[in-house]
Amino acid sequence: MGYVLKTRQRCWWLPGYGGSECEAVCPPQLSAALFRCVAQQQHHVPSFHVKLTLGLTNREQQLVVLIGKGLTNKEIACQLQLAEQTVRNHVHRMLRKVGANNRLAVVELCRMQGLPV
């Protein structure tokens, strides 16, 4: 390991960089991949409407999307890095909040409110 002196120009290590000020360098392929990733995340944005009408938190809406994909509590816990009991607690609270009898009823209610499930 080494160190860089404070007096050294900030972007001296960038190959082919000739500018005097440090600027962000991002290859076009990386930019395109980042934009695609952001566009895909748009479908996972919690719905403020669902929060108002059904009272579901952002995390609960996230669980609804995963339940809609057919994931079990254990699979959801693994994907979100939560304890399985935490997922069970969230599901139980969702059922109580919306007055549903099962997980799929919650998914259907959210779908009817516009959540992309």
N, CA and C of each residue as an Amber inpcrd file, in Angstrom:
protein
   351
   0.8390000  -1.1760000   0.0000000   0.0000000   0.0000000   0.0000000
   0.8850000   1.2410000   0.0000000   0.3180000   2.2800000  -0.5130000
   1.0370000   3.5360000  -0.5400000   0.1140000   4.6660000  -0.1770000
   0.5350000   5.8530000  -0.4290000  -0.2840000   7.0200000  -0.1360000
  -0.0620000   8.0540000  -1.2230000  -0.9950000   8.9980000  -1.3060000
  -0.9140000  10.0530000  -2.3040000  -0.7770000  11.3740000  -1.5580000
   0.1720000  12.1730000  -1.9880000   0.3650000  13.4710000  -1.3550000
  -0.8220000  14.3800000  -1.6370000  -1.1330000  15.2570000  -0.6800000
  -2.2480000  16.1900000  -0.8540000  -1.9960000  17.1660000  -1.9940000
  -0.7300000  17.4090000  -2.3020000  -0.4040000  18.3680000  -3.3540000
  -0.5700000  17.7710000  -4.7410000  -0.7690000  16.4800000  -4.8430000
  -0.9010000  15.7930000  -6.1310000  -2.2540000  16.1280000  -6.7510000
  -2.3090000  16.3240000  -8.0700000  -3.5660000  16.5780000  -8.7690000
  -4.5020000  15.3930000  -8.5370000  -5.7710000  15.6620000  -8.3140000
  -6.6990000  14.6120000  -7.9080000  -6.8790000  13.4960000  -8.9270000
  -6.8130000  13.7590000 -10.1940000  -7.0920000  12.7330000 -11.2010000
  -5.8350000  12.3330000 -11.9640000  -4.7130000  12.4140000 -11.3580000
  -3.4620000  12.0980000 -12.0470000  -3.4050000  10.6430000 -12.4850000
  -4.1380000   9.7690000 -11.8330000  -4.0640000   8.3370000 -12.1030000
  -4.9420000   7.8790000 -13.2550000  -5.8510000   8.7320000 -13.7360000
  -6.7300000   8.3190000 -14.8280000  -5.9560000   8.2480000 -16.1390000
  -5.9510000   7.0860000 -16.7930000  -5.2120000   6.9580000 -18.0450000
  -5.8080000   7.8400000 -19.1380000  -4.9770000   8.5990000 -19.7820000
  -5.4120000   9.4380000 -20.8820000  -6.1320000  10.6940000 -20.4490000
  -6.1540000  10.9560000 -19.1710000  -6.8420000  12.1480000 -18.6960000
  -5.9210000  13.3420000 -18.8210000  -6.3750000  14.3600000 -19.5190000
  -5.5230000  15.5170000 -19.7240000  -6.0860000  16.7900000 -19.1470000
  -7.2530000  16.6960000 -18.4900000  -7.8870000  17.9000000 -17.9540000
  -7.1810000  18.4180000 -16.7230000  -7.4490000  19.6690000 -16.4120000
  -6.8160000  20.2570000 -15.2440000  -7.6690000  20.0490000 -13.9930000
  -8.9670000  19.8560000 -14.1440000  -9.8390000  19.6180000 -13.0090000
 -10.3590000  18.1820000 -13.0730000 -10.6150000  17.6220000 -11.9500000
 -11.1030000  16.2450000 -11.8820000 -12.5590000  16.1970000 -12.3340000
 -12.8640000  15.3600000 -13.2910000 -14.2130000  15.1740000 -13.7930000
 -14.5620000  13.6960000 -13.7140000 -15.8260000  13.4030000 -13.5920000
 -16.2620000  12.0140000 -13.5550000 -16.0330000  11.3830000 -14.9190000
 -15.5090000  10.1800000 -14.9090000 -15.2610000   9.4500000 -16.1480000
 -16.1020000   8.1830000 -16.0880000 -16.9930000   8.0450000 -17.0540000
 -17.8780000   6.8800000 -17.0790000 -18.0290000   6.4190000 -18.5250000
 -17.5420000   5.2200000 -18.8340000 -17.6680000   4.7150000 -20.1980000
 -19.1380000   4.6000000 -20.6170000 -19.4330000   4.7590000 -21.9040000
 -20.8200000   4.6960000 -22.3830000 -21.5230000   3.3860000 -22.0190000
 -20.7930000   2.2710000 -22.0510000 -21.4150000   0.9840000 -21.7240000
 -21.8730000   0.9650000 -20.2640000 -21.0560000   1.5240000 -19.3730000
 -21.4200000   1.5710000 -17.9640000 -22.6100000   2.5050000 -17.7550000
 -22.6070000   3.6270000 -18.4360000 -23.7310000   4.5710000 -18.3340000
 -25.0360000   3.8930000 -18.7530000 -25.0050000   3.1800000 -19.8580000
 -26.2050000   2.4970000 -20.3510000 -26.6780000   1.4480000 -19.3430000
 -25.7400000   0.6890000 -18.7690000 -26.1030000  -0.3300000 -17.7800000
 -26.7170000   0.3080000 -16.5400000 -26.1750000   1.4370000 -16.1120000
 -26.7190000   2.1310000 -14.9410000 -28.1310000   2.6410000 -15.2110000
 -28.3580000   3.2050000 -16.4000000 -29.6910000   3.6950000 -16.7470000
 -30.7020000   2.5520000 -16.8030000 -30.2930000   1.3990000 -17.3530000
 -31.1920000   0.2400000 -17.3920000 -31.5490000  -0.2040000 -15.9710000
 -30.5570000  -0.2160000 -15.0960000 -30.7810000  -0.6280000 -13.7060000
 -31.7590000   0.3090000 -13.0160000 -31.5870000   1.5970000 -13.1990000
 -32.4860000   2.5830000 -12.5920000 -33.8930000   2.4270000 -13.1540000
 -34.0100000   2.1960000 -14.4440000 -35.3210000   2.0270000 -15.0640000
 -36.0410000   0.7990000 -14.4960000 -35.3120000  -0.2740000 -14.2400000
 -35.9170000  -1.4750000 -13.6670000 -36.3560000  -1.2280000 -12.2310000
 -35.6150000  -0.4140000 -11.4880000 -35.9580000  -0.1240000 -10.1080000
 -37.2500000   0.6650000 -10.0020000 -37.6300000   1.3630000 -11.0650000
 -38.8430000   2.1700000 -11.0440000 -40.0640000   1.3100000 -10.7270000
 -40.0390000   0.0480000 -11.1330000 -41.1690000  -0.8380000 -10.8820000
 -41.2300000  -1.2770000  -9.4260000 -40.1760000  -1.0170000  -8.6570000
 -40.1290000  -1.4350000  -7.2610000 -40.3340000  -0.2660000  -6.3110000
 -40.6910000   0.8930000  -6.8580000 -40.9130000   2.0710000  -6.0260000
 -42.2350000   1.9080000  -5.2900000 -42.2290000   2.0790000  -3.9740000
 -43.4760000   1.9490000  -3.2260000 -44.5050000   2.9840000  -3.6780000
 -45.7520000   2.6120000  -3.5750000 -46.8410000   3.4740000  -4.0130000
 -47.3810000   4.2830000  -2.8360000 -47.3530000   5.5960000  -2.9830000
 -47.8990000   6.4640000  -1.9410000 -49.4080000   6.2500000  -1.8360000
 -50.0430000   5.9840000  -2.9720000 -51.4900000   5.7280000  -2.9880000
 -51.8280000   4.4890000  -2.1550000 -51.0530000   3.4200000  -2.3250000
 -51.2920000   2.1860000  -1.5580000 -51.0510000   2.4490000  -0.0770000
 -50.0700000   3.2840000   0.2030000 -49.7830000   3.6130000   1.6000000
 -50.9580000   4.3530000   2.2260000 -51.5450000   5.2800000   1.4810000
 -52.6780000   6.0430000   2.0080000 -53.9390000   5.2060000   2.1320000
 -54.2590000   4.4380000   1.0890000 -55.5360000   3.7230000   1.0850000
 -55.5180000   2.4500000   1.9310000 -54.4310000   1.6940000   1.8720000
 -54.3720000   0.4270000   2.6090000 -53.5320000   0.5090000   3.8800000
 -52.7300000   1.5600000   4.0010000 -51.9020000   1.7140000   5.1950000
 -50.6520000   0.8570000   5.2090000 -50.2390000   0.3520000   4.0420000
 -49.0590000  -0.5110000   3.9920000 -47.7790000   0.3210000   3.9020000
 -46.8030000  -0.0410000   4.7090000 -45.5130000   0.6480000   4.6970000
 -44.7480000   0.2930000   3.4250000 -43.6530000   0.9920000   3.1940000
 -42.8140000   0.7010000   2.0270000 -42.3080000  -0.7340000   2.0650000
 -41.8640000  -1.1990000   3.2320000 -41.3660000  -2.5670000   3.3630000
 -42.4790000  -3.5640000   3.0950000 -43.6760000  -3.3020000   3.6040000
 -44.7880000  -4.2150000   3.3760000 -45.1460000  -4.2740000   1.8970000
 -45.0850000  -3.1410000   1.2150000 -45.3380000  -3.1340000  -0.2330000
 -44.2630000  -3.9350000  -0.9630000 -43.0470000  -3.8260000  -0.4920000
 -41.9480000  -4.6050000  -1.0890000 -42.2320000  -6.0980000  -0.9310000
 -42.7370000  -6.4890000   0.2240000 -43.0770000  -7.8970000   0.4550000
 -44.2290000  -8.3440000  -0.4340000 -45.2030000  -7.4650000  -0.6420000
 -46.3460000  -7.8110000  -1.5000000 -45.8630000  -8.1530000  -2.9050000
 -44.9240000  -7.3680000  -3.4200000 -44.3870000  -7.6290000  -4.7620000
 -43.7280000  -9.0110000  -4.8030000 -42.9640000  -9.3350000  -3.7670000
 -42.2840000 -10.6350000  -3.7380000 -43.2720000 -11.7820000  -3.5420000
 -44.2830000 -11.5650000  -2.7330000 -45.3290000 -12.5840000  -2.5660000
 -46.0410000 -12.8020000  -3.8980000 -46.2950000 -11.7140000  -4.6120000
 -46.9320000 -11.8120000  -5.9220000 -46.1200000 -12.6040000  -6.9280000
 -44.8010000 -12.6400000  -6.7330000 -43.9280000 -13.4420000  -7.6010000
 -43.9040000 -14.9010000  -7.1840000 -44.5990000 -15.2180000  -6.0840000
 -44.6890000 -16.6060000  -5.6470000 -43.6260000 -17.0350000  -4.6500000
 -42.9020000 -16.0930000  -4.0780000 -41.8510000 -16.4490000  -3.1280000
 -42.4440000 -16.8160000  -1.7680000 -41.7960000 -17.7460000  -1.1000000
 -42.1940000 -18.1370000   0.2430000 -41.5860000 -17.1570000   1.2460000
 -42.0380000 -17.2430000   2.5030000 -41.4580000 -16.3920000   3.5470000
 -39.9560000 -16.5970000   3.6520000 -39.5410000 -17.8390000   3.5650000
 -38.1160000 -18.1530000   3.6840000 -37.3250000 -17.5410000   2.5270000
 -37.8540000 -17.6270000   1.3150000 -37.1790000 -17.0520000   0.1430000
 -37.1290000 -15.5230000   0.2290000 -38.2160000 -14.9340000   0.7130000
 -38.2500000 -13.4780000   0.8710000 -37.2190000 -13.0510000   1.9050000
 -37.1720000 -13.7640000   3.0180000 -36.2120000 -13.4500000   4.0780000
 -34.7860000 -13.5180000   3.5520000 -34.5060000 -14.5260000   2.7670000
 -33.1640000 -14.6880000   2.2000000 -32.8430000 -13.5460000   1.2480000
 -33.7710000 -13.1890000   0.3870000 -33.5370000 -12.1350000  -0.6010000
 -33.3590000 -10.7670000   0.0510000 -34.1340000 -10.4870000   1.1020000
 -34.0680000  -9.1780000   1.7510000 -33.1200000  -9.1540000   2.9510000
 -32.4900000 -10.2840000   3.2110000 -31.5610000 -10.4210000   4.3350000
 -32.2400000 -10.0830000   5.6600000 -33.3990000 -10.7120000   5.8530000
 -34.1620000 -10.5600000   7.0840000 -34.3220000 -11.9310000   7.7190000
 -34.6990000 -11.9520000   8.9830000 -35.0470000 -13.2120000   9.6260000
 -36.4110000 -13.6520000   9.0970000 -36.6110000 -14.9560000   8.9920000
 -37.8880000 -15.4580000   8.4920000 -39.0360000 -15.0110000   9.4000000
 -38.7990000 -14.9440000  10.7060000 -39.8300000 -14.4940000  11.6440000
 -40.2230000 -13.0400000  11.3820000 -39.2710000 -12.2140000  10.9730000
 -39.5650000 -10.8230000  10.6380000 -40.5170000 -10.7510000   9.4510000
 -40.2710000 -11.5810000   8.4530000 -41.1580000 -11.6240000   7.2830000
 -42.5490000 -12.0810000   7.7120000 -42.6180000 -13.1010000   8.5650000
 -43.9190000 -13.5760000   9.0580000 -44.6700000 -12.4530000   9.7880000
 -43.9190000 -11.6850000  10.5960000 -44.5460000 -10.5660000  11.3120000
 -45.1090000  -9.5340000  10.3440000 -44.3310000  -9.1970000   9.3100000
 -44.8020000  -8.2440000   8.3010000 -46.0670000  -8.7630000   7.6150000
 -46.0510000 -10.0160000   7.2310000 -47.2090000 -10.6020000   6.5410000
 -48.4280000 -10.5750000   7.4620000 -48.2380000 -10.9320000   8.7150000
 -49.3450000 -10.9260000   9.6740000 -49.9350000  -9.5210000   9.8210000
 -49.0670000  -8.5040000   9.9220000 -49.5410000  -7.1240000  10.0390000
 -50.2820000  -6.6850000   8.7740000 -49.7720000  -7.1110000   7.6060000
 -50.4520000  -6.7560000   6.3520000 -51.8600000  -7.3510000   6.3170000
 -51.9800000  -8.6050000   6.6970000 -53.2880000  -9.2620000   6.6960000
 -54.2600000  -8.5120000   7.6060000 -53.7830000  -8.1230000   8.7770000
 -54.6280000  -7.3860000   9.7270000 -55.0200000  -6.0180000   9.1840000
 -54.0530000  -5.2960000   8.6080000 -54.3170000  -3.9420000   8.1140000
 -55.3840000  -3.9070000   7.0320000 -55.2930000  -4.8350000   6.0840000
 -56.2230000  -4.7920000   4.9480000 -57.4420000  -5.6890000   5.1470000
 -57.4700000  -6.4460000   6.2420000 -58.6050000  -7.3160000   6.5230000
 -58.6940000  -8.5120000   5.5920000 -57.5410000  -8.9950000   5.1510000
 -57.5210000 -10.1390000   4.2300000 -57.3370000 -11.4420000   5.0080000
 -57.7620000 -12.5370000   4.3780000 -57.6370000 -13.8540000   5.0090000
 -56.3580000 -14.5750000   4.6360000 -55.7560000 -14.1860000   3.5120000
 -54.5230000 -14.8580000   3.0990000 -53.6340000 -13.9020000   2.3120000
 -52.4140000 -14.3640000   2.0610000 -51.3950000 -13.5490000   1.3940000
 -51.8180000 -13.1080000  -0.0050000 -52.4340000 -14.0060000  -0.7290000
 -52.8170000 -13.6870000  -2.1080000 -53.9160000 -12.6300000  -2.1660000
 -54.7600000 -12.5840000  -1.1450000 -55.7930000 -11.5460000  -1.0950000
 -55.1410000 -10.1690000  -0.9380000 -54.0650000 -10.0990000  -0.1650000
 -53.3370000  -8.8360000  -0.0080000 -52.7380000  -8.4190000  -1.3560000
 -52.1610000  -9.3770000  -2.0630000 -51.5780000  -9.0920000  -3.3750000
 -52.6480000  -8.5600000  -4.3210000 -53.8040000  -9.1870000  -4.3260000
 -54.8860000  -8.7620000  -5.2290000 -55.3900000  -7.3680000  -4.8690000
 -55.5350000  -7.0820000  -3.5790000 -55.9640000  -5.7470000  -3.1560000
 -54.9590000  -4.6850000  -3.6040000 -53.6960000  -4.9770000  -3.4450000
 -52.6500000  -4.0210000  -3.8560000 -52.6400000  -3.8500000  -5.3720000
 -52.8600000  -4.9400000  -6.0830000 -52.9110000  -4.8510000  -7.5560000
 -54.0760000  -3.9630000  -7.9700000 -55.2100000  -4.0870000  -7.3120000
 -56.3770000  -3.2660000  -7.6410000 -56.1260000  -1.7850000  -7.3150000
 -55.2290000  -1.5100000  -6.3650000 -54.8890000  -0.1260000  -6.0040000
 -53.7780000   0.4490000  -6.8740000 -53.2650000  -0.3710000  -7.8020000
 -52.2670000   0.1420000  -8.7450000 -50.8280000  -0.2310000  -8.4650000
 -50.5850000  -1.0320000  -7.4340000 -49.2060000  -1.4620000  -7.1720000
 -48.8100000  -2.4790000  -8.2340000 -47.6740000  -2.2630000  -8.9080000
 -47.2630000  -3.2040000  -9.9740000 -46.7860000  -4.5180000  -9.3850000
 -47.7110000  -5.4520000  -9.2610000 -47.4020000  -6.7590000  -8.6730000
 -47.3540000  -7.8030000  -9.7590000
